[in-house]
mmCIF file of C-alpha atoms and ligand atoms in Angstrom:
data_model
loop_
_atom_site.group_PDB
_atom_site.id
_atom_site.type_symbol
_atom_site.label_atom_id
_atom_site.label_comp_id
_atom_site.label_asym_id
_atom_site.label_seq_id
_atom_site.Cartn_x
_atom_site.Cartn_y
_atom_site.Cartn_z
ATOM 1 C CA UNK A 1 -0.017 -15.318 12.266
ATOM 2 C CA UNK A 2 0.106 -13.511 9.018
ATOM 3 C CA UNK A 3 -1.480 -13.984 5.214
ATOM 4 C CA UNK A 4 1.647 -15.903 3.288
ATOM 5 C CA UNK A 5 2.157 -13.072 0.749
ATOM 6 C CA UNK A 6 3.871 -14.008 -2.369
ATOM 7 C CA UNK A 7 5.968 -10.453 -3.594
ATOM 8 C CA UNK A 8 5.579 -9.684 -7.380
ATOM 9 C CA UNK A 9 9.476 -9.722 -8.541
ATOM 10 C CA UNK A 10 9.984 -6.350 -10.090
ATOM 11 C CA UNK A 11 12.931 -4.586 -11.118
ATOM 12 C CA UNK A 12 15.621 -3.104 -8.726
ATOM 13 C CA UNK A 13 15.701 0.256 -8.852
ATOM 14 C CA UNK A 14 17.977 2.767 -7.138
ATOM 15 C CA UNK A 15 16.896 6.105 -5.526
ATOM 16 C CA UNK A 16 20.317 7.541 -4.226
ATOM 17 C CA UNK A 17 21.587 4.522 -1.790
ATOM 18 C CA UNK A 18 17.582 3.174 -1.349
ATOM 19 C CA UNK A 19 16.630 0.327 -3.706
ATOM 20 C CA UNK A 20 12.855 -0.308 -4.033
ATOM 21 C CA UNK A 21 11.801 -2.946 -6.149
ATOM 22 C CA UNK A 22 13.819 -6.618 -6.282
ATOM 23 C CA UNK A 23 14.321 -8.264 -3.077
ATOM 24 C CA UNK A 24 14.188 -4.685 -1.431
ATOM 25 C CA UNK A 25 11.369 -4.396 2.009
ATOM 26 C CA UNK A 26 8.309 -2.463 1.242
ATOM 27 C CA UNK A 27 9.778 1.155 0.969
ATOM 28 C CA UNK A 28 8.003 3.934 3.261
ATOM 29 C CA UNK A 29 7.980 7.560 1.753
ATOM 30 C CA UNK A 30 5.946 10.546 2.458
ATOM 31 C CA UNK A 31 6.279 14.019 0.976
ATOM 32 C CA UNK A 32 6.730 17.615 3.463
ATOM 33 C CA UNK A 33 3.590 19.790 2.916
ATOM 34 C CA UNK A 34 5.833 23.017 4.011
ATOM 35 C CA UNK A 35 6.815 25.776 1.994
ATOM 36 C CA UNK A 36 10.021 24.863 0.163
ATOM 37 C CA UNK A 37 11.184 27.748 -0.043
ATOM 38 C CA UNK A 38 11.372 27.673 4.086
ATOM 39 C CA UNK A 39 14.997 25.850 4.483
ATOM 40 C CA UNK A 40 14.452 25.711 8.168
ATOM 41 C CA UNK A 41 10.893 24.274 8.677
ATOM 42 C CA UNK A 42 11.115 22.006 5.648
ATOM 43 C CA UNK A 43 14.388 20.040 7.122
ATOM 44 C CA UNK A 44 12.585 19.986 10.215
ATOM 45 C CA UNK A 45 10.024 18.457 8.947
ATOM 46 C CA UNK A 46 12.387 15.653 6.759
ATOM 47 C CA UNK A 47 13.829 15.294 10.480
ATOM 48 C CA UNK A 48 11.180 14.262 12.011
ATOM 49 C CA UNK A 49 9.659 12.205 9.000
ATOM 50 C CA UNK A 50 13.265 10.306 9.503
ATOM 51 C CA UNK A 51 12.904 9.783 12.652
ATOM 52 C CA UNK A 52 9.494 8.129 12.592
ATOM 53 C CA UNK A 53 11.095 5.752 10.182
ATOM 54 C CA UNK A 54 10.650 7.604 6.360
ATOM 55 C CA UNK A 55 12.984 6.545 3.865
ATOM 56 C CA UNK A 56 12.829 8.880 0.994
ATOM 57 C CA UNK A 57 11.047 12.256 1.261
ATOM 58 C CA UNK A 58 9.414 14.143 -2.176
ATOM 59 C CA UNK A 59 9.559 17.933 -2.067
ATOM 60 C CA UNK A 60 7.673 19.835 -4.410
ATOM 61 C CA UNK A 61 9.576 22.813 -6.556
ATOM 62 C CA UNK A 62 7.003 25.107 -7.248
ATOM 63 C CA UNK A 63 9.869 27.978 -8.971
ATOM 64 C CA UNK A 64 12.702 29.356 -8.972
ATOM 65 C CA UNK A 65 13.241 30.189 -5.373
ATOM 66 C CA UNK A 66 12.373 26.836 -4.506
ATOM 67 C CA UNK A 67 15.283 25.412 -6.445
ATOM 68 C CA UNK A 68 17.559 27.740 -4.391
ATOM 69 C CA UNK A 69 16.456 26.704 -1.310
ATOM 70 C CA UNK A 70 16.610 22.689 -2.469
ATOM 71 C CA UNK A 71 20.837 23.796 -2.696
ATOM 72 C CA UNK A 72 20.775 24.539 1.346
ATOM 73 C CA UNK A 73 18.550 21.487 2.034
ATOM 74 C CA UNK A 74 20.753 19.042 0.319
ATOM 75 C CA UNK A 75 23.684 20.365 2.170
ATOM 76 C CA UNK A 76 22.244 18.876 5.281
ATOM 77 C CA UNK A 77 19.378 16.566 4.482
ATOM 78 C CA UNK A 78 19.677 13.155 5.783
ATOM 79 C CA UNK A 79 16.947 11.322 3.211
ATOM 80 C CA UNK A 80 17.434 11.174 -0.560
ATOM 81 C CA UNK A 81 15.645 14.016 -2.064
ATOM 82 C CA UNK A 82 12.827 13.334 -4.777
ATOM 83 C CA UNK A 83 11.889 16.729 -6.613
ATOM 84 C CA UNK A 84 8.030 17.101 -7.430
ATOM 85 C CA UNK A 85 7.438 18.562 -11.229
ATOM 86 C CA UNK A 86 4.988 19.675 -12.667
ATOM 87 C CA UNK A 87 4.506 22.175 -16.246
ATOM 88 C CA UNK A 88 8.161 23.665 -16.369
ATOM 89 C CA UNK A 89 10.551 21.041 -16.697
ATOM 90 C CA UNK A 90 13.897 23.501 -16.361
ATOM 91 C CA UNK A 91 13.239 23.692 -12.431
ATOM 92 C CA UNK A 92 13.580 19.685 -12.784
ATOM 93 C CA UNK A 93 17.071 19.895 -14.461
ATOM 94 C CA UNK A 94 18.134 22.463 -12.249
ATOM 95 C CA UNK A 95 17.017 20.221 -9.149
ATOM 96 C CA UNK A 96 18.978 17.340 -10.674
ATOM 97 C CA UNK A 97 22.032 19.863 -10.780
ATOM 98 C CA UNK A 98 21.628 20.608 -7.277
ATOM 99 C CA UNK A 99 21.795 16.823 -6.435
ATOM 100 C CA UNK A 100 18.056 15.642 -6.030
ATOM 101 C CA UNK A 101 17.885 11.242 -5.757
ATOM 102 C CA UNK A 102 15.013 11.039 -7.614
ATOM 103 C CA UNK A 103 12.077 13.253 -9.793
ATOM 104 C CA UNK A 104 8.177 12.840 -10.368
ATOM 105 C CA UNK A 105 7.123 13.567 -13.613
ATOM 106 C CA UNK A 106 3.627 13.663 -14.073
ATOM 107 C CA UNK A 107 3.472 13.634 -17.818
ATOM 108 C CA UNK A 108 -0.040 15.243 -18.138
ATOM 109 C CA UNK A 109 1.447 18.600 -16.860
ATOM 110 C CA UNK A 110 4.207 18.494 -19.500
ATOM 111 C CA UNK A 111 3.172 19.557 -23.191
ATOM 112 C CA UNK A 112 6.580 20.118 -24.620
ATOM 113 C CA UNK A 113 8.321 16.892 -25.572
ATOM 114 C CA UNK A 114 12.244 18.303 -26.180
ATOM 115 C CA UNK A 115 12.575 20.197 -23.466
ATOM 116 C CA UNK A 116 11.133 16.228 -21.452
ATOM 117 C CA UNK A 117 13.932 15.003 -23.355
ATOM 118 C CA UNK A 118 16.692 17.294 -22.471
ATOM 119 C CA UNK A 119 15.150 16.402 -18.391
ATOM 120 C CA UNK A 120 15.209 12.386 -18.493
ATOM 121 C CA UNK A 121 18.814 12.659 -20.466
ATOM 122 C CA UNK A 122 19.729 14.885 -17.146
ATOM 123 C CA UNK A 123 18.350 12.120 -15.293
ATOM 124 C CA UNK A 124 20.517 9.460 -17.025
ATOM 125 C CA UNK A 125 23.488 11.254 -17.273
ATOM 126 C CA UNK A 126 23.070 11.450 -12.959
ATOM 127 C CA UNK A 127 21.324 8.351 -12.376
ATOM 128 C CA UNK A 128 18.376 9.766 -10.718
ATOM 129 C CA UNK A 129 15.480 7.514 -10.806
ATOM 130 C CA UNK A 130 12.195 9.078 -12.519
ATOM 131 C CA UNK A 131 8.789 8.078 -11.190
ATOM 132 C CA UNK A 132 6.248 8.444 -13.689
ATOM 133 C CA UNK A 133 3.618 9.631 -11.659
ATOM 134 C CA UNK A 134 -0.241 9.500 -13.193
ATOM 135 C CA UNK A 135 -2.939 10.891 -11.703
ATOM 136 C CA UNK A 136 -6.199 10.489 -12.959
ATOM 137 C CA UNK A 137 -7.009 13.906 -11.906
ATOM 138 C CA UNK A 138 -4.361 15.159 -15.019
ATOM 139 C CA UNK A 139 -4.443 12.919 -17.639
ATOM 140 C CA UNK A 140 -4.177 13.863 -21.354
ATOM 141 C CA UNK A 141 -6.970 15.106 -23.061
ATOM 142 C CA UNK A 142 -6.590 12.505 -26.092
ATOM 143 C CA UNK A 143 -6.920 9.784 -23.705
ATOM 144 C CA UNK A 144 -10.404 11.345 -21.855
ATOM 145 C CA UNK A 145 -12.030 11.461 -25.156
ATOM 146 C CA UNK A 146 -11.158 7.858 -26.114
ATOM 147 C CA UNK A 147 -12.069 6.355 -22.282
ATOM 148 C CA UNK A 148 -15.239 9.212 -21.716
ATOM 149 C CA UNK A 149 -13.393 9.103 -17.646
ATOM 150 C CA UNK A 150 -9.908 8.927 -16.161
ATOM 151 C CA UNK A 151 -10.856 5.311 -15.993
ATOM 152 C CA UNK A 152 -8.123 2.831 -14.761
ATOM 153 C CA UNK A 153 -7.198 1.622 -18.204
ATOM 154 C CA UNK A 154 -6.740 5.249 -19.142
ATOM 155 C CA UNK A 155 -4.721 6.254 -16.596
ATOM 156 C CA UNK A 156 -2.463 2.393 -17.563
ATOM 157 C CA UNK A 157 -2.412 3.592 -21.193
ATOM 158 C CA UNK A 158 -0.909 7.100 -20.093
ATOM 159 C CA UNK A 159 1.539 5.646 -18.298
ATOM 160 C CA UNK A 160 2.568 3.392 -20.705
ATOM 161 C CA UNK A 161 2.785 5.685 -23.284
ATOM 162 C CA UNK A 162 5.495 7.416 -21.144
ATOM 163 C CA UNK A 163 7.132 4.507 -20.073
ATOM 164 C CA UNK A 164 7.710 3.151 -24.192
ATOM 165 C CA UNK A 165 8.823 6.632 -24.806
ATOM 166 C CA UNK A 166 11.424 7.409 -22.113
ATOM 167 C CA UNK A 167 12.704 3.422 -22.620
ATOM 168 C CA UNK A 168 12.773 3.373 -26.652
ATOM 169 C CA UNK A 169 13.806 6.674 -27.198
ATOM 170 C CA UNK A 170 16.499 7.028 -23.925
ATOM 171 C CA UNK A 171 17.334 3.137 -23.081
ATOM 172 C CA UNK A 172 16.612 4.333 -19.547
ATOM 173 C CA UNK A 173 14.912 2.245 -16.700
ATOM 174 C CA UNK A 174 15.752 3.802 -13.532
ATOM 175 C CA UNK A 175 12.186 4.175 -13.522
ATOM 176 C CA UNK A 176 9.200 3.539 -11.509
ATOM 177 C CA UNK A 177 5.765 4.229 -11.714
ATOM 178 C CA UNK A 178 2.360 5.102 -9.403
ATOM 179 C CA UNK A 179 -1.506 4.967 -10.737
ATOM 180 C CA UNK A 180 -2.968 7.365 -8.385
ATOM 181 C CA UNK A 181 -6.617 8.192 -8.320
ATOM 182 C CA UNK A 182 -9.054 9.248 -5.106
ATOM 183 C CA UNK A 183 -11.276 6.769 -5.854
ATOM 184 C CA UNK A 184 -9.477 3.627 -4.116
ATOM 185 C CA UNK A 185 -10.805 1.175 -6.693
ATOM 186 C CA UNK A 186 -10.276 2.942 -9.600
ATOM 187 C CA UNK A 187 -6.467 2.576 -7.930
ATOM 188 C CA UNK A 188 -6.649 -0.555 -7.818
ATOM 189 C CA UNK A 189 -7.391 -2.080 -10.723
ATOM 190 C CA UNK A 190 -4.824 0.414 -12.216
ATOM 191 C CA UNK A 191 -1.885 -1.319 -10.536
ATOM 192 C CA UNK A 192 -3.389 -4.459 -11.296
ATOM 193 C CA UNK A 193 -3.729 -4.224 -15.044
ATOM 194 C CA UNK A 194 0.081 -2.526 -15.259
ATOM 195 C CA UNK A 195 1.217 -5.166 -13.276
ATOM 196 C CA UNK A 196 0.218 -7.769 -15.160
ATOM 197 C CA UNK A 197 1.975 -6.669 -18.208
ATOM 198 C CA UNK A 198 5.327 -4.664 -16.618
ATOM 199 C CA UNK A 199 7.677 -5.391 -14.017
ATOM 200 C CA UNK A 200 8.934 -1.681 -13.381
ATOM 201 C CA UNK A 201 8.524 -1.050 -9.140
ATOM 202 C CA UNK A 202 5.031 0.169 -8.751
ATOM 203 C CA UNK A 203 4.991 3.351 -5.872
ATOM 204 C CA UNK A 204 1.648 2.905 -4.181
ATOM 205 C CA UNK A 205 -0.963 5.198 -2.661
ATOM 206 C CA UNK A 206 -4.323 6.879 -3.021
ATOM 207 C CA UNK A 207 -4.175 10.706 -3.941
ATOM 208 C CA UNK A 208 -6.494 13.376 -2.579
ATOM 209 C CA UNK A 209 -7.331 10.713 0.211
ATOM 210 C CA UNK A 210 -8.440 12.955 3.005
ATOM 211 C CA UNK A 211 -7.815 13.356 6.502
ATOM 212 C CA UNK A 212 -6.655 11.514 8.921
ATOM 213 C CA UNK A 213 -9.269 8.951 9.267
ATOM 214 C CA UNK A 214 -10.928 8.951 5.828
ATOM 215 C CA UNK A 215 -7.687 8.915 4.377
ATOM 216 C CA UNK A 216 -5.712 6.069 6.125
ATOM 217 C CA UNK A 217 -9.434 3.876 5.869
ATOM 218 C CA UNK A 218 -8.923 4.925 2.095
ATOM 219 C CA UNK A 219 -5.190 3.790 1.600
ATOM 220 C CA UNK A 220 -5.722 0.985 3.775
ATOM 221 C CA UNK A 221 -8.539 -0.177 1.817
ATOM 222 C CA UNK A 222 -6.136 0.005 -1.432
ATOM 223 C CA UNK A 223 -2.855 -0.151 -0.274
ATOM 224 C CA UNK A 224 -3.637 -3.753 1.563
ATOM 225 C CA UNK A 225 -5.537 -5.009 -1.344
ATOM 226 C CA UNK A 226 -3.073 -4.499 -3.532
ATOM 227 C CA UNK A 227 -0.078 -5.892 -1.258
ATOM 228 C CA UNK A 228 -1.992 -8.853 -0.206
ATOM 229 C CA UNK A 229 -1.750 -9.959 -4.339
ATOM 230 C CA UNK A 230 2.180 -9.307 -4.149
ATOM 231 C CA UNK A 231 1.877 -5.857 -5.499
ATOM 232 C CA UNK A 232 3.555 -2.537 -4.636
ATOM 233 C CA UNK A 233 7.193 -1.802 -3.530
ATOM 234 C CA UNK A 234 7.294 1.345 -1.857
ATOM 235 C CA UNK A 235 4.032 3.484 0.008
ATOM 236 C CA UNK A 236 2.718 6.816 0.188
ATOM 237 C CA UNK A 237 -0.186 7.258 2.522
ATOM 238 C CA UNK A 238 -1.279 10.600 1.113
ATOM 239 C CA UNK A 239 -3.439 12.309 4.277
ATOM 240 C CA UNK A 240 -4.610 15.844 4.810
ATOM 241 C CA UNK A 241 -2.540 16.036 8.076
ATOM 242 C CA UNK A 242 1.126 15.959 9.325
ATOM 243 C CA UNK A 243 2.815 13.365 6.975
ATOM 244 C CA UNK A 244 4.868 11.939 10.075
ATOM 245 C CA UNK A 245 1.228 10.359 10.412
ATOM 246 C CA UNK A 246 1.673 8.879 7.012
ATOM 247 C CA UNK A 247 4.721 7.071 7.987
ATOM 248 C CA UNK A 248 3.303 5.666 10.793
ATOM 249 C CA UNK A 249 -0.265 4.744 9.288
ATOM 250 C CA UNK A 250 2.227 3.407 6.841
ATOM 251 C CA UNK A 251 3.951 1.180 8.857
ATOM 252 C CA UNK A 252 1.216 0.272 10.543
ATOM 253 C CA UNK A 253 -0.514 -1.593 7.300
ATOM 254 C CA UNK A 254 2.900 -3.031 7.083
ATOM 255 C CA UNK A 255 2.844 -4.598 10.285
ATOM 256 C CA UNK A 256 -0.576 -5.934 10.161
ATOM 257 C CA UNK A 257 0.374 -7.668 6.906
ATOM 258 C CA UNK A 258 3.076 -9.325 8.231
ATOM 259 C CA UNK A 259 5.524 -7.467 5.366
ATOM 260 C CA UNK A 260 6.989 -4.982 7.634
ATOM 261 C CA UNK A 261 7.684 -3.867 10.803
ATOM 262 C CA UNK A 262 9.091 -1.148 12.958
ATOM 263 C CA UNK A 263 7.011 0.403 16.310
ATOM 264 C CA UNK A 264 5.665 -2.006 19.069
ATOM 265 C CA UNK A 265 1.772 -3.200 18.472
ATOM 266 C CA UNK A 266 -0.310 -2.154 20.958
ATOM 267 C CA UNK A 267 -3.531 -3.826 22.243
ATOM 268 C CA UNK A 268 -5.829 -1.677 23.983
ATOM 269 C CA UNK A 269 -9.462 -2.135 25.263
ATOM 270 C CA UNK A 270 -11.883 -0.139 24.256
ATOM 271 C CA UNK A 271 -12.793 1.002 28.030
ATOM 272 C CA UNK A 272 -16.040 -0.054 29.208
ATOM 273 C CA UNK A 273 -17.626 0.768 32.710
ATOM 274 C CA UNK A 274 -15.203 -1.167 34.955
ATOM 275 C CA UNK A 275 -12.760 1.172 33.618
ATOM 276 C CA UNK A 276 -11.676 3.276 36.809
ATOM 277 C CA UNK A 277 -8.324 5.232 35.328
ATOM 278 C CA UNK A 278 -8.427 7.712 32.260
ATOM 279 C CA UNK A 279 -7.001 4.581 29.897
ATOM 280 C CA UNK A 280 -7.444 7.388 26.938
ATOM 281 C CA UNK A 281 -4.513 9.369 28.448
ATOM 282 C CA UNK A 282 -2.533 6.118 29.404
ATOM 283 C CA UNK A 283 -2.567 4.811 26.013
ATOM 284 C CA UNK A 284 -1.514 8.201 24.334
ATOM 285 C CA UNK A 285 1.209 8.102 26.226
ATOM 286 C CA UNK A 286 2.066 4.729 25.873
ATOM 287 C CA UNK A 287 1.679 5.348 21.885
ATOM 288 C CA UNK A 288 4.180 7.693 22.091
ATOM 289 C CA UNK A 289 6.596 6.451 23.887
ATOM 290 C CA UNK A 290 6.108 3.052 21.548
ATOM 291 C CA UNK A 291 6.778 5.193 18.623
ATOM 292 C CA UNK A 292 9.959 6.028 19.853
ATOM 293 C CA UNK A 293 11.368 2.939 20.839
ATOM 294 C CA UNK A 294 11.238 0.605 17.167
ATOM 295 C CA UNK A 295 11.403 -2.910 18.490
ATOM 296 C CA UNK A 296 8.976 -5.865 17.606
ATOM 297 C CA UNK A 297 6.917 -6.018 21.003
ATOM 298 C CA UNK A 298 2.952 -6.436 21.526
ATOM 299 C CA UNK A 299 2.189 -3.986 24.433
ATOM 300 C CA UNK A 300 -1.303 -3.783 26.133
ATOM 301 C CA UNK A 301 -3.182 -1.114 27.518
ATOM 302 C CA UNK A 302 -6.242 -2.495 29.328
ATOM 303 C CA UNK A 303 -9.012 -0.365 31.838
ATOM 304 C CA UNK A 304 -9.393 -2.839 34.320
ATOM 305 C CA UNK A 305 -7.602 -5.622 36.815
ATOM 306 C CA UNK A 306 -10.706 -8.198 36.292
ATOM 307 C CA UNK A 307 -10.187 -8.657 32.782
ATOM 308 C CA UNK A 308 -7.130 -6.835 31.591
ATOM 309 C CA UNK A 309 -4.272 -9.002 31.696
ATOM 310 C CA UNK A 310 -6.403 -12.239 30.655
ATOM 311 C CA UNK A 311 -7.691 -10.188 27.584
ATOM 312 C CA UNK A 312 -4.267 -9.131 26.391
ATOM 313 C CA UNK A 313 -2.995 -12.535 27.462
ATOM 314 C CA UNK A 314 -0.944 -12.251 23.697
ATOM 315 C CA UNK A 315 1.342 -9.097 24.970
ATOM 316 C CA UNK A 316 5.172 -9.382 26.128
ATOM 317 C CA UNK A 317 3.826 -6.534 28.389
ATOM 318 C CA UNK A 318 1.318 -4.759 29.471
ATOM 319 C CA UNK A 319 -0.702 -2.637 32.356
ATOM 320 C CA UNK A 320 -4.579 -2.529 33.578
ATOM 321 C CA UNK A 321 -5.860 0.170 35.365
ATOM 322 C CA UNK A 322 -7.190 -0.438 38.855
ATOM 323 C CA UNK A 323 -8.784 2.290 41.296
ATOM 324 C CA UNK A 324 -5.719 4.735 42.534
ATOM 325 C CA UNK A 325 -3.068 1.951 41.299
ATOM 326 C CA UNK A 326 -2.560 -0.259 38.220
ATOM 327 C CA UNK A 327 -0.819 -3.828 37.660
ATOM 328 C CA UNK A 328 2.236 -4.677 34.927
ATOM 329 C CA UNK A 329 1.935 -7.825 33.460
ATOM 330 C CA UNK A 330 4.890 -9.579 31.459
ATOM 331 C CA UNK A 331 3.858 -12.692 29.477
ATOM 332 C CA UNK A 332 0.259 -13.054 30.995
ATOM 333 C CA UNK A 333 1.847 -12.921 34.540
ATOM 334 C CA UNK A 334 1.375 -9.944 36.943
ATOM 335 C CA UNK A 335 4.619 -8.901 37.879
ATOM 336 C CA UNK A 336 4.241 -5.591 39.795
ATOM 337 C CA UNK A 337 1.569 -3.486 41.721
ATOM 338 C CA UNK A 338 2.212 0.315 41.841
ATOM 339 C CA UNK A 339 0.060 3.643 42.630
ATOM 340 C CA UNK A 340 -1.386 5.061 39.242
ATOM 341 C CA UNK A 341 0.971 8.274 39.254
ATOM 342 C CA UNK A 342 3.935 4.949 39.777
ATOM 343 C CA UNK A 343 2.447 3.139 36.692
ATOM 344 C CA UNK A 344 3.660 4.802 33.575
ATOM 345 C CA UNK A 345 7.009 4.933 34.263
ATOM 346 C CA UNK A 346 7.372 1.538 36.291
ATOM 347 C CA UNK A 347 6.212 0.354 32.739
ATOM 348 C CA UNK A 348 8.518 1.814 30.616
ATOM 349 C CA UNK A 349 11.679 0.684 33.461
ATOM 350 C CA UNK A 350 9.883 -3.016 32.595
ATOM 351 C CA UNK A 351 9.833 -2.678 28.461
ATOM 352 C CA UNK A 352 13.594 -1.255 28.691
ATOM 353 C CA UNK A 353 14.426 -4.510 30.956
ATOM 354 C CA UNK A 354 12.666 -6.890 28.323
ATOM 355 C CA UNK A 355 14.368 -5.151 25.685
ATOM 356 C CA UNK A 356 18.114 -5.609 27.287
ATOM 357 C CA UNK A 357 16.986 -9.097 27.813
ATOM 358 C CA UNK A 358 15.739 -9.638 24.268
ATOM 359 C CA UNK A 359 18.456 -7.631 21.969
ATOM 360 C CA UNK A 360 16.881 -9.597 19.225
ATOM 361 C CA UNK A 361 13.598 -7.578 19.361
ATOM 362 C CA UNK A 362 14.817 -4.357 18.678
ATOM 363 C CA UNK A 363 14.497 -2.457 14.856
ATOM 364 C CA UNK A 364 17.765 -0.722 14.396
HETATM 365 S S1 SF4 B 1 -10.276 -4.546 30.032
HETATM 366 FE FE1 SF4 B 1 -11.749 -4.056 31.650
HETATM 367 S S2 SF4 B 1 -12.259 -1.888 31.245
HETATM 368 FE FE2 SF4 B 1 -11.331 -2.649 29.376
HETATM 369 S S3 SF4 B 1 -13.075 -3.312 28.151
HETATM 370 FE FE3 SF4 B 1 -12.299 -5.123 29.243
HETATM 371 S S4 SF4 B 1 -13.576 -5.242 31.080
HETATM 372 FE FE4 SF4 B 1 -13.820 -3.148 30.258
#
């Protein structure tokens, strides 16, 4: 069972082939943290933030040599390409000439007003989408002197002073927008105050969140608050760590909220003294594998025989560890007893039978 969500409508918009906003699913998007200018290691990366289910990936184009190496990564890349600016808006019209889906402007950065014209009439000429990306780490000066703080209805008032400009003076709304701050509330009341007023496609996330676990409590925190009132349309877990993990923590709010879903749940006990197998090591592994496979199943990893299968009596499948061997269970029924070294791959051979079985479950 899952909160009944109602989604805010907002405006389609288009990010090469990828709409977010409208009747579009929650969009998942992380950004590569390697050098640009490295064509080898930052398609790797996009490669493997595809393959854990990323639909759009944001580069950032730091110069000149950046935009160079964006030509040979378009060649092959297989997400649409959204080009990070900040202070020179050229490299942003030369991205756009190379073939970049979408930009992020974050107006604070940009002083010069032509030459931000001359960019978003690249960007309407090509139909990239713009996100108009405020941080309340870089907001105009004018603005902290009239709030004191990059308080949320600063950082609302920034953005909507873009947003009038590049729609009165362009006619342009391939546009959406993101009200990032580190503190989580602060982020939230942002989005809520824009959102009650504008029905551009709001790109969610808290900036400068932190590592793995202080960031994804942080995001969660925000990100769920905000999507439980119908809010948001496409997520960026920011984390201090390899942003595959921000797809996945990602998808993983998703899930929970009923919105989304993509990787098998897993239930695992916490391990307690009847616990006589290393369960840690069995439930990496099982995580793993789960993250590979993309089907709606609820696996369980439980310590022990006595307990185990009755505690996870909510999986399609599951194991408990036993002394030297372990049992599978399928729908709260043991199925099979094997020796422990027999147990992880009996287990997969039992999740690949359920799957043929149910087609229907599988995420492709
Ligand atoms: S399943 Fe067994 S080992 Fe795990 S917490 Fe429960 S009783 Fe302890």
């Amino acid at each position: 069972m899952y909160p009944q969500i109602k989604r805010r409508k907002t405006r389609e918009v288009l990010v090469g082939s990828v709409g977010i906003g409208g009747d579009n699913p929650i969009r998942v998007q992380s950004m590569t943290n390697t050098d640009t200018r490295d064509v080898k290691a930052t398609l790797e990366q996009i490669y493997r933030l595809k393959e854990a289910g990323c639909e759009l990936v944001r580069v950032a184009i730091p110069d000149e040599k950046a935009v160079t190496a964006l030509k040979e990564i378009l060649k092959e890349c297989p997400l649409p390409i959204i080009a990070d600016l900040h202070f020179d808006t050229s490299l942003g019209e030369k991205a756009i000439s190379a073939g970049v889906s979408g930009i992020r402007i974050n107006p604070g950065t940009f002083k010069n007003k032509k030459r931000l014209d001359s960019l978003i009439k690249a960007c309407k000429e090509r139909g990239v989408c713009i996100r108009i990306g405020i941080n309340a780490g870089s907001l105009e000066g004018d603005l902290l002197k009239k709030y004191g703080h990059p308080t949320p209805e600063a950082m609302v008032e920034s953005a909507e002073r873009w947003l009038e400009y590049i729609v009165s003076k362009h006619d342009y709304y391939n546009l959406k927008v993101s009200l990032k701050s580190s503190n989580w509330w602060h982020t939230v009341r942002a989005y809520e105050i824009f959102s009650e007023k504008w029905d551009f496609p709001l790109h969610l996330g808290v900036t400068e969140a932190g590592g793995l676990i202080p960031g994804t409590v942080k995001n969660t925190m925000a990100v769920s608050y905000l999507l439980l009132k119908g809010i948001g349309d496409t997520l960026r877990i920011s984390l201090t760590a390899d942003p595959v993990e921000e797809v996945f923590v990602a998808y993983e709010i998703l899930r929970n909220l009923g919105l989304r879903s993509l990787y098998p749940d897993i239930i695992a006990c916490p391990i307690c003294g009847r616990c006589e197998i290393d369960l840690m090591k069995l439930y990496e592994e099982v995580l793993a594998y789960a993250r590979k496979i993309k089907a709606n199943l609820k696996l369980a990893v439980m310590g022990c025989v006595v307990n185990g299968p009755g505690e996870a009596r909510e999986a399609d499948l599951g194991i408990a560890g036993g002394k030297g061997v372990g049992i599978i269970f399928r729908e709260g029924k043991i199925i099979k007893k094997v020796k422990q070294e027999e147990l992880l791959p009996t287990f997969f051979e039992e999740i690949e039978k359920f799957l043929k079985q149910h087609p229907e479950r599988l995420n492709v």
